[in-house]
CSV table of C-alpha atoms in Angstrom, one decimal:
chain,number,residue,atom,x,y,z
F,1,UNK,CA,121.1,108.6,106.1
F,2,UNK,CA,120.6,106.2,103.8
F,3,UNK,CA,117.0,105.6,102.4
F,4,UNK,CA,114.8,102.5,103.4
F,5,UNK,CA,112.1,100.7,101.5
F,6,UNK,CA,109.2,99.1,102.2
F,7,UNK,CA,107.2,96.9,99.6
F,8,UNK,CA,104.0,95.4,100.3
F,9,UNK,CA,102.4,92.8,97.6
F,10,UNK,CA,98.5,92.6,97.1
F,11,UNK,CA,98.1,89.3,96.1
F,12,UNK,CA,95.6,86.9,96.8
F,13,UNK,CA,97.2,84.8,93.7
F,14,UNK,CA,100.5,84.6,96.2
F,15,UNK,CA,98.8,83.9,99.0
F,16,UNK,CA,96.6,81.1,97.9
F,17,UNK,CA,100.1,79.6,95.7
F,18,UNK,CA,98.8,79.9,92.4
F,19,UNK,CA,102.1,81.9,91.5
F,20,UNK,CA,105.5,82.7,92.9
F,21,UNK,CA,106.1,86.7,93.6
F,22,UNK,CA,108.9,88.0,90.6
F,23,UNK,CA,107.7,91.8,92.3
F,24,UNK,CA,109.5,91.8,95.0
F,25,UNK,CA,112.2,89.8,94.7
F,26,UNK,CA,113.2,91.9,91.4
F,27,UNK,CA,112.6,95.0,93.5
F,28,UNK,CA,115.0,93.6,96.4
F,29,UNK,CA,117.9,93.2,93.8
F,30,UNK,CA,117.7,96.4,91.9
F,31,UNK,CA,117.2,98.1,95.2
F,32,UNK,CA,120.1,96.6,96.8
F,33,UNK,CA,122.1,97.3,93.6
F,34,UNK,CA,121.3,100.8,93.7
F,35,UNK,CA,122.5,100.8,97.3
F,36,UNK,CA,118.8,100.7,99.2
F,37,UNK,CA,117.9,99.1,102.3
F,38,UNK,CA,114.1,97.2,102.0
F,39,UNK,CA,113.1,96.5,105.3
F,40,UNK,CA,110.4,94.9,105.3
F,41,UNK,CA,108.4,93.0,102.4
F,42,UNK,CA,104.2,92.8,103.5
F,43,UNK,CA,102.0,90.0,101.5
F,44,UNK,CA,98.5,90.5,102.2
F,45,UNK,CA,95.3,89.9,100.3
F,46,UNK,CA,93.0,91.8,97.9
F,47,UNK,CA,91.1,93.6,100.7
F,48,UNK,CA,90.5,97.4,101.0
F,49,UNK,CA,91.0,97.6,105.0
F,50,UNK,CA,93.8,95.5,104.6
F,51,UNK,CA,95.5,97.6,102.4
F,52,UNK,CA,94.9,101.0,103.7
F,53,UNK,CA,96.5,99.8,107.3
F,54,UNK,CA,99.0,98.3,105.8
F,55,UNK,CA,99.5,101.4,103.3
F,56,UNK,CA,99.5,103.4,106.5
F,57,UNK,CA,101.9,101.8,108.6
F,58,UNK,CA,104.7,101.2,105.9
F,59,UNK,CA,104.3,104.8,104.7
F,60,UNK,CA,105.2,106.1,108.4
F,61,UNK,CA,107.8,103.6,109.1
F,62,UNK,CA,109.8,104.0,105.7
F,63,UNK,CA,111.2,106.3,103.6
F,64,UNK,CA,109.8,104.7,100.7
F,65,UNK,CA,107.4,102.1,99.6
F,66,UNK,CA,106.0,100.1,96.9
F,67,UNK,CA,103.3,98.1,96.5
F,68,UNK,CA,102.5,95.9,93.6
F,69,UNK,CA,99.0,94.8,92.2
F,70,UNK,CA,95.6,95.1,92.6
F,71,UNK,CA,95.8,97.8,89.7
F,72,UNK,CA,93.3,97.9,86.8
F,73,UNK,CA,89.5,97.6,86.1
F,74,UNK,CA,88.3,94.6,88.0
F,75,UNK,CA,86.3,93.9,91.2
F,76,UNK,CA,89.9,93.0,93.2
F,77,UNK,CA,92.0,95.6,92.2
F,78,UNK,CA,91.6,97.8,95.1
F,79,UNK,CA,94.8,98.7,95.7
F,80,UNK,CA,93.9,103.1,94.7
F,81,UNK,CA,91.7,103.0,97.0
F,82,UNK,CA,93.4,101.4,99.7
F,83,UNK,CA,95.9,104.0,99.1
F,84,UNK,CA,93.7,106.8,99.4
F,85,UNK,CA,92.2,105.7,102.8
F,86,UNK,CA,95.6,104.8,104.3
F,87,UNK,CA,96.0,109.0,103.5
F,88,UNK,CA,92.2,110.0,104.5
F,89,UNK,CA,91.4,111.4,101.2
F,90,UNK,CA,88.9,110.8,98.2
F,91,UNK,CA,89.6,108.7,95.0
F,92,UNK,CA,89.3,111.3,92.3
F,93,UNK,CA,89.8,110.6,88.5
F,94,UNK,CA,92.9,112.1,86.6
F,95,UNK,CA,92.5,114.0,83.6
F,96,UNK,CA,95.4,113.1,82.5
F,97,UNK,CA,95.2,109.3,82.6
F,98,UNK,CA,91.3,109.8,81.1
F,99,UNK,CA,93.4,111.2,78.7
F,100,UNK,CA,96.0,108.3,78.1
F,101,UNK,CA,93.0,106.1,78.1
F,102,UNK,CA,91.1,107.1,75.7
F,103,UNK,CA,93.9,107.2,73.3
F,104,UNK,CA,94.6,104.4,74.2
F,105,UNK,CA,91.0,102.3,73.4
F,106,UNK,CA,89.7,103.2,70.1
F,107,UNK,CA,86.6,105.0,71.2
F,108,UNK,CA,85.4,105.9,74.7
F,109,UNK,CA,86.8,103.7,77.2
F,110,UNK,CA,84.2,101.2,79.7
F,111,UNK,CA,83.2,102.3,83.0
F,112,UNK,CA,85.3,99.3,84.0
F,113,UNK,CA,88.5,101.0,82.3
F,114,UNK,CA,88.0,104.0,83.7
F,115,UNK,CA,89.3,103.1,87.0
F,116,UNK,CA,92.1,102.5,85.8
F,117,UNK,CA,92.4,106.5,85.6
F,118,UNK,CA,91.4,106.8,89.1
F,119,UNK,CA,94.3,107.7,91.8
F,120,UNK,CA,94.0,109.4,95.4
F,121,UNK,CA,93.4,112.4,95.6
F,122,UNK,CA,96.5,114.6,95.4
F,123,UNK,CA,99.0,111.8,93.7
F,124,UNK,CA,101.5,112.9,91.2
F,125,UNK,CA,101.7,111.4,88.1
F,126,UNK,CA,105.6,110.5,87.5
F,127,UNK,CA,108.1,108.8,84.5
F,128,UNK,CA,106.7,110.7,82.0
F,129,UNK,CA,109.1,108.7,79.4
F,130,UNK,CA,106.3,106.1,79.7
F,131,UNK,CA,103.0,105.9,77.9
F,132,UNK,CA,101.2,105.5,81.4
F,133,UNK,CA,102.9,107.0,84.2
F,134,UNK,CA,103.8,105.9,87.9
F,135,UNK,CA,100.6,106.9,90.5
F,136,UNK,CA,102.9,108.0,93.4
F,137,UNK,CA,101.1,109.3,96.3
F,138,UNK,CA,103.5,111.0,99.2
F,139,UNK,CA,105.7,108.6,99.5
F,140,UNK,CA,104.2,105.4,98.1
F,141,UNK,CA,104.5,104.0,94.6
F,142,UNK,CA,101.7,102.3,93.2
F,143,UNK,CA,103.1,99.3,90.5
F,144,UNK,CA,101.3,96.9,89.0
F,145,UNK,CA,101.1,93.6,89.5
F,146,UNK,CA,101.6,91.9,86.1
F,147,UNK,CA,105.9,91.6,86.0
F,148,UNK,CA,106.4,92.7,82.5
F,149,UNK,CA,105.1,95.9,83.3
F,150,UNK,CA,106.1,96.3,87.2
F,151,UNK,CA,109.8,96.3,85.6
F,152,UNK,CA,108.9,99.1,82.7
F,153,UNK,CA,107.5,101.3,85.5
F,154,UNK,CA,110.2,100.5,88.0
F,155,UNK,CA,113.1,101.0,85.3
F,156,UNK,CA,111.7,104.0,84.0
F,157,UNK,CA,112.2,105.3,88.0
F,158,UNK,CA,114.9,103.4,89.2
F,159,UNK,CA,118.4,106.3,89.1
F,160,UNK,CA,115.6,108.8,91.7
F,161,UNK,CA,116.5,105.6,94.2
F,162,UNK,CA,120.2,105.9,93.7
F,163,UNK,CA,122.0,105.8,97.3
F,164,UNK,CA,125.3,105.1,98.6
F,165,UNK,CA,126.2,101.9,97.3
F,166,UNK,CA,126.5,98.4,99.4
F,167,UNK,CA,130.4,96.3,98.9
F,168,UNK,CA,129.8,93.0,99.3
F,169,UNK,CA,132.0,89.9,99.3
F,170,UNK,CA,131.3,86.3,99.9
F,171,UNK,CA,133.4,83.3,101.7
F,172,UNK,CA,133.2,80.0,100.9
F,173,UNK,CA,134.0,77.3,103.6
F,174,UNK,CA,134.2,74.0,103.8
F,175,UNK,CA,133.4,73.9,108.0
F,176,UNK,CA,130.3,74.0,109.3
F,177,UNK,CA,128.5,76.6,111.0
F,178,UNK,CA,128.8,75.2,114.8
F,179,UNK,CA,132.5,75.6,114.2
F,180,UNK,CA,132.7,78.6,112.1
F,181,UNK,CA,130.4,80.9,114.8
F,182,UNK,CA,133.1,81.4,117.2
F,183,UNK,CA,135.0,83.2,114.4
F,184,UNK,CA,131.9,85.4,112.6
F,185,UNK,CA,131.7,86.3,116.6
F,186,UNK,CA,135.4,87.2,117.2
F,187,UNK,CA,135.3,89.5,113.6
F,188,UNK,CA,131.9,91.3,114.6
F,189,UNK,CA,133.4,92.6,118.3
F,190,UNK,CA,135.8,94.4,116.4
F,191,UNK,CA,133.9,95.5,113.3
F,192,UNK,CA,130.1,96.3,114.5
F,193,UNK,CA,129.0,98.0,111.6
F,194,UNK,CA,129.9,94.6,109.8
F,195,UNK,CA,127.0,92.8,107.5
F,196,UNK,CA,127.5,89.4,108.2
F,197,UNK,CA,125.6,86.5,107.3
F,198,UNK,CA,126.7,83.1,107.8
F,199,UNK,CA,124.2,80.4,105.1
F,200,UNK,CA,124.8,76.9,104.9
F,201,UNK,CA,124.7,75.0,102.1
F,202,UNK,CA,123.6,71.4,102.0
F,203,UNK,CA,123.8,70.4,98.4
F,204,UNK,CA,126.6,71.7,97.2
F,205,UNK,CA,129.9,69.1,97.1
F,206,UNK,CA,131.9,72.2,96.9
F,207,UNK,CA,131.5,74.2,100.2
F,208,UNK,CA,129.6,73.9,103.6
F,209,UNK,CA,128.6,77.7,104.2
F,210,UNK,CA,128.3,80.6,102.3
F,211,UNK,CA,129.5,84.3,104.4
F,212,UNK,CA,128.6,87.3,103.3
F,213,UNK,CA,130.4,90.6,104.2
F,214,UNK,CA,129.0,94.1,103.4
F,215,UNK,CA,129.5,97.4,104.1
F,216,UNK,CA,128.8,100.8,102.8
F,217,UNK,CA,132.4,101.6,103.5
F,218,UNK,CA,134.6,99.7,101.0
F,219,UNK,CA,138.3,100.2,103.3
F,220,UNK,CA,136.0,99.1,106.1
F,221,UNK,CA,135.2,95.8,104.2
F,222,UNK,CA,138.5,95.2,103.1
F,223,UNK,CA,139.7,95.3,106.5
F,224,UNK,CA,137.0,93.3,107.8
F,225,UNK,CA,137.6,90.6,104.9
F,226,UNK,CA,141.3,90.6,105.6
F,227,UNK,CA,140.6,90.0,109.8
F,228,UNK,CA,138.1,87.2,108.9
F,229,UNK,CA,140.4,85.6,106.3
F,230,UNK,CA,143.2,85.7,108.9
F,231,UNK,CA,141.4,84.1,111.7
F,232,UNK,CA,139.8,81.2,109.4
F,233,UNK,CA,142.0,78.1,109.5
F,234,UNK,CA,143.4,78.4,105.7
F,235,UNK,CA,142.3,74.7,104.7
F,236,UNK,CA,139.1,76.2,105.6
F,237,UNK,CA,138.3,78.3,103.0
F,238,UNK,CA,137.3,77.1,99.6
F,239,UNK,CA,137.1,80.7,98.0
F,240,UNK,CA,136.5,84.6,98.0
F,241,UNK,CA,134.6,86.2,95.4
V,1,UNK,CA,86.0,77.5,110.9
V,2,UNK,CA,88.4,77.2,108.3
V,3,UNK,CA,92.2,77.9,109.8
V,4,UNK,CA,93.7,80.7,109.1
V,5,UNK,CA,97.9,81.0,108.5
V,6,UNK,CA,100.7,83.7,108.9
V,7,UNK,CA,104.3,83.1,107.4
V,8,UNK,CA,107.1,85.1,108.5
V,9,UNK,CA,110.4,84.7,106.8
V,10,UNK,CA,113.2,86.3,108.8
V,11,UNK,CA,116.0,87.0,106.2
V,12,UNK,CA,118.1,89.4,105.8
V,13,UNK,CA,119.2,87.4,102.7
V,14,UNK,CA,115.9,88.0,100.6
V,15,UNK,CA,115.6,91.4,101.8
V,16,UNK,CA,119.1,92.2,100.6
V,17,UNK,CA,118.3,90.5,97.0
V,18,UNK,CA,120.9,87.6,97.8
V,19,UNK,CA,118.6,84.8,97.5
V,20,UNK,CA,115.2,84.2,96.4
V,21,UNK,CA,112.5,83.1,98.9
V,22,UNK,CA,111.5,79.5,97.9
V,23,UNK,CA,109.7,78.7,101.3
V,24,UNK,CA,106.9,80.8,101.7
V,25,UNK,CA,106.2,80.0,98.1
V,26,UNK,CA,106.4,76.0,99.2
V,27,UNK,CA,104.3,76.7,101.6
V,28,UNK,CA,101.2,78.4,100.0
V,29,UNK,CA,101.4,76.1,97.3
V,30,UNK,CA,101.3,73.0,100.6
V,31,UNK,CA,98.6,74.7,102.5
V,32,UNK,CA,96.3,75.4,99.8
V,33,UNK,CA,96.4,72.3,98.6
V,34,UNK,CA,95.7,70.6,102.1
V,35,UNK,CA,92.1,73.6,102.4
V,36,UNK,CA,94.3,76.0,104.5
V,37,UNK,CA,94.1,79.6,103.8
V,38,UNK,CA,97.4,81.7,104.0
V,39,UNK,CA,96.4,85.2,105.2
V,40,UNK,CA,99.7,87.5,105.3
V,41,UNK,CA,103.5,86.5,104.3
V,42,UNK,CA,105.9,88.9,106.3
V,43,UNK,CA,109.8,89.4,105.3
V,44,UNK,CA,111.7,90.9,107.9
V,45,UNK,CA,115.3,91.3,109.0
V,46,UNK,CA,117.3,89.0,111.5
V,47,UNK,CA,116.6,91.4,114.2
V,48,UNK,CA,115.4,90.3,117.2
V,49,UNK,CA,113.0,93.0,118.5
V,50,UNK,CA,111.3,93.2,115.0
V,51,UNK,CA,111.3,89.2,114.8
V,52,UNK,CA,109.4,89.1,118.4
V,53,UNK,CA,106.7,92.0,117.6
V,54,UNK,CA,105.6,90.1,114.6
V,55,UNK,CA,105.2,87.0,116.1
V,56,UNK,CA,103.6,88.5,119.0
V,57,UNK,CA,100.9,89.9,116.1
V,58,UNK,CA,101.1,87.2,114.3
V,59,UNK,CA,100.4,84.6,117.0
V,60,UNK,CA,97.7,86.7,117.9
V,61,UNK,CA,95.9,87.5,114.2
V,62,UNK,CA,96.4,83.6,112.5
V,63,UNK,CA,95.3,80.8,114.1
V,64,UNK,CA,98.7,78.8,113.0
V,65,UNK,CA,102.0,81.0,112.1
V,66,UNK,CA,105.2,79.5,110.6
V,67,UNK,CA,108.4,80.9,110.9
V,68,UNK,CA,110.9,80.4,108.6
V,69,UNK,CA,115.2,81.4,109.0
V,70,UNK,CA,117.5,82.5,111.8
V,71,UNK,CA,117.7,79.1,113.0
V,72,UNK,CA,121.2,77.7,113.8
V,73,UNK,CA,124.3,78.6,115.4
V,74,UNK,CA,125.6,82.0,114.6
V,75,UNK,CA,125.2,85.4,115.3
V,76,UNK,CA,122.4,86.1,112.8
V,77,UNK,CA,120.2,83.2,114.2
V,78,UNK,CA,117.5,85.2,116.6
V,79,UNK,CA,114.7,83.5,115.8
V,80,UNK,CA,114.5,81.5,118.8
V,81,UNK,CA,115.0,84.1,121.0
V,82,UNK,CA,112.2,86.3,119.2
V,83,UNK,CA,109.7,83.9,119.6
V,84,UNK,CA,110.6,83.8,123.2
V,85,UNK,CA,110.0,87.5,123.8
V,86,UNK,CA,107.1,87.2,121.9
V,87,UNK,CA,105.4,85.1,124.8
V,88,UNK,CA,107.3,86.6,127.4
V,89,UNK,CA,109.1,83.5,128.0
V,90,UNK,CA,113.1,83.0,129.0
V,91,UNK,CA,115.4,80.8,126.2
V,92,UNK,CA,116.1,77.4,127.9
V,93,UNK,CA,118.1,74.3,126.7
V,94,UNK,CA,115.7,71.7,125.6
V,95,UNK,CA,117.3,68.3,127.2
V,96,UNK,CA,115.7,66.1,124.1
V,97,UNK,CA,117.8,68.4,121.8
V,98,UNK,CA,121.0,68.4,123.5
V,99,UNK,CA,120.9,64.8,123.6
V,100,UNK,CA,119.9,64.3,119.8
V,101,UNK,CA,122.8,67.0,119.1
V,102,UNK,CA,125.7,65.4,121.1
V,103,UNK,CA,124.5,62.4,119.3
V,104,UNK,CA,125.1,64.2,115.7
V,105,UNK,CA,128.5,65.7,116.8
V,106,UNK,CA,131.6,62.9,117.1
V,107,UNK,CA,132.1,64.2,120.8
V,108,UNK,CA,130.9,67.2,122.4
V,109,UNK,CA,129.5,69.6,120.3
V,110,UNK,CA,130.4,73.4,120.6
V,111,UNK,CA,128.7,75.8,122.9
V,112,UNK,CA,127.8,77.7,119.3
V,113,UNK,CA,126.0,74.4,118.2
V,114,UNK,CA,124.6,73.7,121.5
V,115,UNK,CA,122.5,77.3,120.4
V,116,UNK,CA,120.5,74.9,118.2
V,117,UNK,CA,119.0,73.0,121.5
V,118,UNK,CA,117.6,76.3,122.4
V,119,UNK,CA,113.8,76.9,122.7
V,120,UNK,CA,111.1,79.5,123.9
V,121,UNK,CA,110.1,78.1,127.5
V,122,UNK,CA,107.0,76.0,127.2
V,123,UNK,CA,107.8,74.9,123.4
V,124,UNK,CA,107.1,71.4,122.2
V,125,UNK,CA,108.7,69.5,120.2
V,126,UNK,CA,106.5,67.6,116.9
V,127,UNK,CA,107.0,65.3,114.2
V,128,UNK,CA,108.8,62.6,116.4
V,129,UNK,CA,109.6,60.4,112.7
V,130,UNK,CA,112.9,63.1,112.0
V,131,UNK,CA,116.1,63.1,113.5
V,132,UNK,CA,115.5,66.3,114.7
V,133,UNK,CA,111.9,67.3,115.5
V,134,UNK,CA,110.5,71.1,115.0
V,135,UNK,CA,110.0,73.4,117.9
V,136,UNK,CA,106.5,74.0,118.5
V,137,UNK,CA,105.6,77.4,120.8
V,138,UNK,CA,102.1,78.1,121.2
V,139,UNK,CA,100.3,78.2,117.8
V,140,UNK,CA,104.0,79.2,116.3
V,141,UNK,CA,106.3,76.5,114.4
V,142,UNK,CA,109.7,77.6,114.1
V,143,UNK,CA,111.2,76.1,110.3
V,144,UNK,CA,114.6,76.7,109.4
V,145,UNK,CA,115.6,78.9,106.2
V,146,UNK,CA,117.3,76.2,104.1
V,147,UNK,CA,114.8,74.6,101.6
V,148,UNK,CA,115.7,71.1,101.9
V,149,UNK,CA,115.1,71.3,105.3
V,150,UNK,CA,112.6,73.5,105.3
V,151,UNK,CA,110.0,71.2,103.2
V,152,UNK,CA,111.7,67.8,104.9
V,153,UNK,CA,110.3,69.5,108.4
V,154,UNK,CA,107.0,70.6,106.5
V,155,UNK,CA,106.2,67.6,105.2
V,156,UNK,CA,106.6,65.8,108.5
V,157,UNK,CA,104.0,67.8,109.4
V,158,UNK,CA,101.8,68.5,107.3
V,159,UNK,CA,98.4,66.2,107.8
V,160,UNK,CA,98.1,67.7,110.7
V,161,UNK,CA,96.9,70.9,109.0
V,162,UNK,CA,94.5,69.5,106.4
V,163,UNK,CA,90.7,71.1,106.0
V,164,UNK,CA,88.3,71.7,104.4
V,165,UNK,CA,89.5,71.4,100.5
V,166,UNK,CA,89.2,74.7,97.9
V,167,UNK,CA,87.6,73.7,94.3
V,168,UNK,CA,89.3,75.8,91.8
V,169,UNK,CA,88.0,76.1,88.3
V,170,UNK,CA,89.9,78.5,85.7
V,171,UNK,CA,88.6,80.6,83.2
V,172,UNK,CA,90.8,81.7,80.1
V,173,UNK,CA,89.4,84.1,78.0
V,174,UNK,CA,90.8,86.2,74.8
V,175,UNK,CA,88.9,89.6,75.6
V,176,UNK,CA,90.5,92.3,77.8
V,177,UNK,CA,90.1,92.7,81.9
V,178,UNK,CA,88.2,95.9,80.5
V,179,UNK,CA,85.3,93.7,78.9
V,180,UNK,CA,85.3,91.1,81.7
V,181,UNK,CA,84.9,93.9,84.3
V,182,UNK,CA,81.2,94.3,83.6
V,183,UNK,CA,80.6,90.2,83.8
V,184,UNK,CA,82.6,89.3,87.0
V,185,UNK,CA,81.0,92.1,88.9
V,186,UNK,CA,77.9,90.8,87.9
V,187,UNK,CA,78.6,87.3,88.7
V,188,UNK,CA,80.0,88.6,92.2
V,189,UNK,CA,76.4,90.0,92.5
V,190,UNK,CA,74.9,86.5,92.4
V,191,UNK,CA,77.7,84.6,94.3
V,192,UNK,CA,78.6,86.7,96.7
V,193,UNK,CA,81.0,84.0,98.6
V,194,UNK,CA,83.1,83.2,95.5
V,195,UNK,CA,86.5,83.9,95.4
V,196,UNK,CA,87.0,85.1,92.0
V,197,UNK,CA,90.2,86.5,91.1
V,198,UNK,CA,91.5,88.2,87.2
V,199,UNK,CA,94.9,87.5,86.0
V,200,UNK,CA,96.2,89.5,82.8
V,201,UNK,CA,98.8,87.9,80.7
V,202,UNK,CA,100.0,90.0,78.0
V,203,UNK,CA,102.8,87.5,76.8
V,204,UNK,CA,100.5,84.6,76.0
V,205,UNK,CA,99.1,84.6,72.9
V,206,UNK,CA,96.6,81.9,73.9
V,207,UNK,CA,94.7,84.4,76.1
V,208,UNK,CA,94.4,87.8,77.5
V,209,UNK,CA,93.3,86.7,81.1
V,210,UNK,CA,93.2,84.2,83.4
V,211,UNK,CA,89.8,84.3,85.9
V,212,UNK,CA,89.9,81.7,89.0
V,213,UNK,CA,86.7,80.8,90.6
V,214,UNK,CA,87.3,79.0,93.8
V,215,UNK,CA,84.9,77.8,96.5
V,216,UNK,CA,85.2,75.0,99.6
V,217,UNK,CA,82.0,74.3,97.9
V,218,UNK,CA,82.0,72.1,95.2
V,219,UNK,CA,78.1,72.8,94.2
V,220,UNK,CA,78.0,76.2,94.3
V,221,UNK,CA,81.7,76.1,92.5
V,222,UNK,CA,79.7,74.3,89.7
V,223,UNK,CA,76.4,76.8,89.5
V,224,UNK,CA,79.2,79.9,89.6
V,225,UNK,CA,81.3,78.5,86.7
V,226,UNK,CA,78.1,77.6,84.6
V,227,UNK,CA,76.3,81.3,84.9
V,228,UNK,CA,80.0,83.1,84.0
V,229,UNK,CA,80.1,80.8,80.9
V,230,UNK,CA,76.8,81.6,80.0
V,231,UNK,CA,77.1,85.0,80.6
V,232,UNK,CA,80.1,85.7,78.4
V,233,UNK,CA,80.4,85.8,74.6
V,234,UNK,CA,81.1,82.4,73.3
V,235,UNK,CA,83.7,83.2,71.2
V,236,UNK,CA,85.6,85.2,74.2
V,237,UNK,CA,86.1,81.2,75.6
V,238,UNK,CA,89.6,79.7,75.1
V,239,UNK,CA,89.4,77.1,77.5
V,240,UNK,CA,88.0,75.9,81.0
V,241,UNK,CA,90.5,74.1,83.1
């Protein structure tokens, strides 16, 4: 069975549209590269109780998540210890990451930077290629929220994701959707494992919709491509690609 | 009581890494600007069951949810029939929409397009000054996925959900989030109601983080901003915006 994601985004700086998620949207195209399904993507605001239902739910309801910010030493990064109350257990410090830490600051590191050493209680410590490793606890990976560094932790990861990969080819045509329905509904009674999506365009002088067809199963594409292509009339379509 | 908002984007096509959302983003920058606070962003799949149980939460939790995708003629366009289940309610033909789409079409248009006079049982329809108005169900308005659209809709609409303005003051300063800890929680102490959030940039060379203050209150906006700058070392100041 394939593997499915879930990523939830603490971000109040989302929320109130200060700035435009990078996290997830990165996430959704490496994932799908590597052949993963995200399900479901959560926004939802600096808040502890918040977090830890959220945590809770997307942990039981997908093979993996990953949430991104509310990681370091300030007063809304609570994001650890959302974590650790979404699995009823303590916040605990890791010697390890004291460790990291105090390398890293030239002397003893604040109060305030030591929570950034803090994880739930039980969390492995994973991507050891990196200066600071990945907090993963059970099946949740804890990124942060600044993009440079969400990417460094995520590449460092990314080949433990690899899955069955996704084929995908796109239709252009120049009908419009009311027409072109009947057709996407003709191809999918006879291939029901098809992806389709159907997404009209309205700027661009060169085609009206956009179809996407995927499968896991590259013949089964092919197939499905060659039915599709068949059916459309042939002044129709603009391009495959 | 300020109004609260939950946005759910049905799309596969963000999910799958195809496209990048530019709605919800649209939209929290909109609704902050008008005093409106976004609460929770969802991103699900064109699948009606999921699409009805979050709006039957979402309805429920926000006092005004938008939807945005699965709106149109083809297969993966559920949204209307989510909603529907949602409230419990059957899928009718909206007369004022079949009209205003055989008025579009040159002649009759297709049973497939005639799915875009479909709405919930009960819905409304608002924003009279479009060609096409926006279906209204309960405290849920259903918005199509394509931007230009989208915002066109949106902005037909949109003093209707003005409040209460935000104040926003930022903060950039060139010492580290491990520094500023100590002063925000501190500042927090004393205003308790601010909304105080801590951005790290490491590619700027300007600064080394970003700190919002924000408040519906312009006064206490003003007292906040003054103690932080008198709290921190002067030379930690790049600028106030």
């Amino acid at each position: 069975m394939p593997k499915t994601v879930g990523i939830i985004l603490v971000g109040n700086e989302i929320l109130s549209g200060k700035i435009v998620d990078a996290n997830a949207a990165y996430l959704c195209r490496e994932l799908r590269e590597l052949g993963v399904d995200v399900r479901r993507i959560s926004v939802i605001p600096d808040e502890v109780t918040i977090i830890a239902e959220e945590v809770r739910a997307f942990s039981r309801a997908f093979d993996i998540v990953f949430t991104s910010g509310g990681v370091g030493p300030t007063h809304d990064d609570v994001t650890i210890e959302g974590v650790a109350r979404a699995m009823d257990v303590p916040v605990v410090r890791h010697p390890t990451l004291v460790g990291l830490l105090e390398r890293y600051y030239t002397g003893a590191p604040t109060e305030a930077a030591l929570r950034m050493a803090e994880v739930p209680e039980g969390a492995e410590l994973v991507a050891g290629s990196l200066r600071f490793p990945t907090v993963l606890m059970r099946n949740v990976y804890v990124l942060p929220g600044v993009p440079e560094i969400f990417r460094q932790k995520f590449d460092a990861l990314r080949e433990r994701f690899r899955d069955r990969p996704f084929y995908l080819k796109c239709v252009f045509v120049r009908i419009g959707e009311g027409t072109l329905a009947a057709h996407l509904n003709d191809l999918l009674a006879d291939f029901p494992e098809l992806l389709l999506g159907s997404y009209p365009e309205l700027s661009n002088p060169e085609y009206r919709v956009k179809v996407t067809l995927e499968s896991r199963d590259d013949a089964y594409l092919g197939s499905a491509l060659e039915r599709l292509l068949a059916r459309l009339p042939p002044d129709a379509i603009v391009t495959v690609t």
